[in-house]
Amino acid sequence: MGANLSCATLCDTNGEGPSSKPRLGDIPESCLALVLMHLDPPDICKLARLNRAFRGASSADFIWESKLPSNYKFICEKVLDDKSVVGLEKKDVYARMCRPYPFDGGAKEVWLDKNTGGLCFSISSKGLAITGIDDRRYWNQISTEESRFHTVAYLQQIWWFEIDGELEFEFPKGMYSLFFRLHLGRSSKRMGRRVCNSEHIHGWDIKPIDCTHTKGGLCVDAAFVYPSTIGTEICKLNKLAGQH
């Protein structure tokens, strides 16, 4: 890796001889790689399109290893059960890990945020401990295209419930935020359009929300664990979406 600046023979704009002005393509790849290491992955990929030198520099293993989580080998070998991924070039390891990997019978997924390399984790409703989930009088598992797990737990009616879960996983050092994806009503598609069945929605507008009255019509999709920096951005986007 590395273009040799002293050996470059460039012509000036008049074609009369060597040019005295250095160009981007003259910078050694090793120097470019040291700069690229301090950029976010999307910016590295954009600069890789500039010329051959940037493209070569952007493939350096030490750049992409710095973007991978510190425990990426554990995730590949123990969670994904795919030791072959570790042997790839680090940019390819990064690309592979940005795709959601299901495990634990498909009830959980893990992936990297492609913009930051932050480790993200999701647990489906089937992987959570929900009060009364096995009683068909209260809950049903329904199929939906709106869930990444293609199924949600639908509450018909219950007096009270809790959502709990246990997670044994080796997270990189840092702060994380927990989110639940819930929505009222049973959604479906009709004539290509999204429609929401509000038949069982009740009890959520009565205070206090406790076991003194029934409530229903709630879909429990999944729980998500994000690095707190990503979680903050998600909250901002959700707030903006709610204002429109």
XYZ file of C-alpha atoms in Angstrom:
244
model
C 0.000 0.000 0.000
C 1.218 3.484 -0.755
C 1.885 5.572 -3.814
C 5.496 6.765 -4.115
C 5.389 10.526 -4.523
C 9.049 10.841 -5.519
C 8.531 8.503 -8.488
C 5.443 10.222 -9.881
C 5.983 11.835 -13.284
C 3.321 14.431 -13.883
C 2.921 16.933 -16.680
C 1.822 20.508 -16.257
C -1.225 21.916 -18.000
C 0.866 22.946 -21.050
C 2.406 19.508 -21.446
C 5.920 20.993 -21.247
C 7.321 18.957 -18.420
C 6.912 17.786 -14.837
C 4.311 19.678 -12.797
C 5.466 21.318 -9.592
C 1.995 21.159 -8.048
C 1.164 17.983 -6.087
C -2.222 16.404 -6.612
C -4.483 14.309 -4.438
C -3.393 11.190 -6.263
C 0.216 11.861 -5.277
C -0.377 11.516 -1.532
C 0.911 8.160 -0.249
C -1.867 5.738 0.663
C -0.324 5.224 4.093
C -0.770 8.939 4.853
C -4.311 8.966 3.504
C -5.197 5.950 5.626
C -4.055 7.730 8.787
C -6.429 10.584 7.972
C -9.334 8.323 7.010
C -9.079 6.490 10.313
C -10.466 9.590 12.079
C -13.577 9.790 9.877
C -16.934 8.051 10.166
C -17.583 5.042 7.887
C -19.936 6.900 5.464
C -17.304 9.603 4.884
C -14.587 6.986 4.324
C -16.740 5.325 1.669
C -17.420 8.664 -0.059
C -13.733 9.585 -0.214
C -12.896 6.121 -1.554
C -14.622 7.178 -4.800
C -12.228 10.097 -5.403
C -9.363 8.207 -7.013
C -7.240 5.075 -6.867
C -5.102 6.296 -3.963
C -8.111 7.006 -1.731
C -9.717 3.729 -2.770
C -6.609 1.780 -1.809
C -6.156 3.671 1.458
C -9.784 3.123 2.461
C -9.247 -0.647 2.480
C -6.595 -0.612 5.205
C -7.396 -3.138 7.932
C -6.397 -0.834 10.784
C -9.001 1.723 9.680
C -11.939 -0.675 9.821
C -10.719 -2.526 12.900
C -10.912 0.807 14.731
C -14.597 1.043 13.689
C -15.495 -2.471 14.822
C -16.672 -3.069 18.411
C -13.959 -4.334 20.732
C -15.762 -7.682 21.071
C -16.430 -8.306 17.371
C -14.541 -11.616 17.452
C -16.735 -12.836 20.306
C -19.875 -11.857 18.372
C -18.723 -13.611 15.197
C -17.511 -16.783 16.879
C -19.864 -17.243 19.827
C -23.094 -15.492 18.853
C -23.125 -15.744 15.064
C -21.276 -19.075 15.131
C -19.322 -18.016 12.046
C -15.558 -18.037 12.608
C -14.906 -17.495 8.892
C -16.031 -13.862 9.172
C -13.063 -13.018 11.414
C -10.639 -14.081 8.662
C -12.002 -11.597 6.107
C -10.582 -8.158 5.440
C -11.776 -5.868 8.184
C -13.853 -3.691 5.831
C -15.720 -6.864 4.789
C -16.176 -7.879 8.431
C -17.685 -4.445 9.066
C -20.023 -4.749 6.081
C -21.156 -8.232 7.171
C -21.849 -7.115 10.725
C -23.986 -4.169 9.572
C -26.542 -6.742 8.421
C -28.832 -8.040 11.203
C -27.851 -11.514 12.376
C -30.673 -13.560 13.932
C -29.836 -16.029 16.696
C -31.425 -17.847 19.630
C -33.969 -19.446 17.358
C -34.613 -16.199 15.526
C -35.887 -14.444 18.672
C -32.927 -12.027 18.813
C -30.864 -10.025 16.341
C -27.565 -8.188 16.581
C -25.982 -5.755 14.108
C -23.758 -2.700 13.820
C -25.050 0.763 13.104
C -23.468 1.438 9.699
C -22.812 5.116 10.461
C -21.072 4.735 13.806
C -20.169 1.058 14.286
C -22.251 1.023 17.476
C -23.570 -2.387 18.545
C -27.360 -2.705 18.339
C -29.529 -5.499 19.704
C -33.193 -6.449 19.394
C -35.426 -9.034 21.094
C -38.750 -10.101 19.608
C -41.941 -10.383 21.649
C -41.360 -14.148 21.655
C -38.055 -13.607 23.442
C -39.627 -11.497 26.208
C -41.410 -12.562 29.383
C -44.908 -11.026 29.152
C -47.640 -11.540 31.752
C -50.245 -14.019 30.484
C -48.601 -14.398 27.063
C -49.522 -18.110 26.801
C -53.205 -17.548 27.588
C -55.201 -17.102 24.379
C -57.895 -15.225 26.311
C -55.452 -12.357 26.641
C -52.793 -12.516 23.928
C -52.392 -13.703 20.349
C -49.313 -13.896 18.170
C -50.187 -12.296 14.837
C -48.178 -12.034 11.618
C -47.308 -8.615 10.244
C -44.961 -7.137 7.651
C -44.309 -4.140 9.910
C -42.159 -6.083 12.376
C -38.566 -7.049 11.679
C -39.481 -10.388 13.297
C -42.664 -10.709 11.179
C -44.811 -11.304 14.253
C -46.107 -9.295 17.231
C -47.906 -10.113 20.481
C -51.435 -8.653 20.366
C -53.265 -7.894 23.588
C -57.028 -8.402 23.428
C -57.858 -7.724 27.073
C -56.140 -7.962 30.436
C -56.233 -6.189 33.809
C -52.488 -5.689 34.151
C -49.266 -6.989 32.644
C -45.505 -6.618 32.796
C -42.843 -7.037 30.137
C -39.555 -8.451 31.344
C -36.583 -10.280 29.924
C -33.095 -11.565 30.579
C -30.139 -10.920 28.325
C -26.761 -12.616 28.570
C -24.466 -10.853 26.154
C -21.002 -9.305 26.063
C -21.520 -5.636 25.213
C -18.599 -3.297 24.503
C -17.932 -0.763 27.224
C -20.259 2.221 27.040
C -23.730 3.541 27.815
C -26.843 2.001 26.248
C -30.527 2.860 25.999
C -33.482 0.471 26.101
C -36.522 0.993 23.861
C -39.785 -0.892 23.397
C -41.657 -0.830 20.100
C -45.391 -0.761 20.862
C -48.444 0.512 19.063
C -52.185 0.582 19.597
C -54.466 -1.233 17.190
C -54.066 -4.215 14.930
C -52.581 -3.069 11.616
C -52.982 -4.767 8.262
C -53.009 -3.923 4.577
C -56.109 -3.529 2.454
C -55.917 -2.690 -1.242
C -52.230 -1.885 -0.735
C -52.932 0.616 2.031
C -52.193 0.344 5.753
C -55.317 0.142 7.902
C -55.620 -0.132 11.681
C -58.283 -2.173 13.474
C -59.130 -0.397 16.723
C -61.696 -2.973 17.886
C -59.986 -3.910 21.153
C -58.401 -0.560 22.053
C -59.651 0.454 25.485
C -58.514 1.370 28.981
C -55.430 3.401 28.097
C -57.095 6.789 28.597
C -58.348 5.981 32.103
C -56.213 7.105 35.060
C -54.558 5.641 36.993
C -53.430 2.841 34.600
C -53.557 -0.040 37.103
C -55.436 -3.298 37.742
C -58.773 -1.605 38.536
C -59.931 -1.817 34.906
C -59.116 -3.807 31.790
C -57.164 -2.537 28.837
C -56.502 -3.967 25.383
C -55.725 -3.406 21.713
C -51.931 -3.139 22.209
C -49.264 -4.689 19.956
C -45.906 -5.562 21.538
C -43.339 -5.844 18.768
C -39.837 -5.930 20.242
C -37.284 -4.470 22.642
C -34.179 -2.674 21.346
C -30.832 -1.886 22.942
C -28.875 0.935 21.286
C -25.755 2.899 22.241
C -27.065 5.985 24.013
C -25.785 8.335 21.290
C -27.902 6.489 18.709
C -30.816 6.345 21.136
C -30.742 10.140 21.476
C -30.953 10.542 17.691
C -33.859 8.089 17.534
C -35.749 10.117 20.144
C -35.171 13.317 18.135
C -36.405 11.692 14.918
C -39.486 10.274 16.655
C -40.255 13.690 18.138
C -39.973 15.349 14.721
C -42.149 12.662 13.152
C -44.803 13.269 15.789
C -44.895 16.955 14.926
C -45.779 16.315 11.283
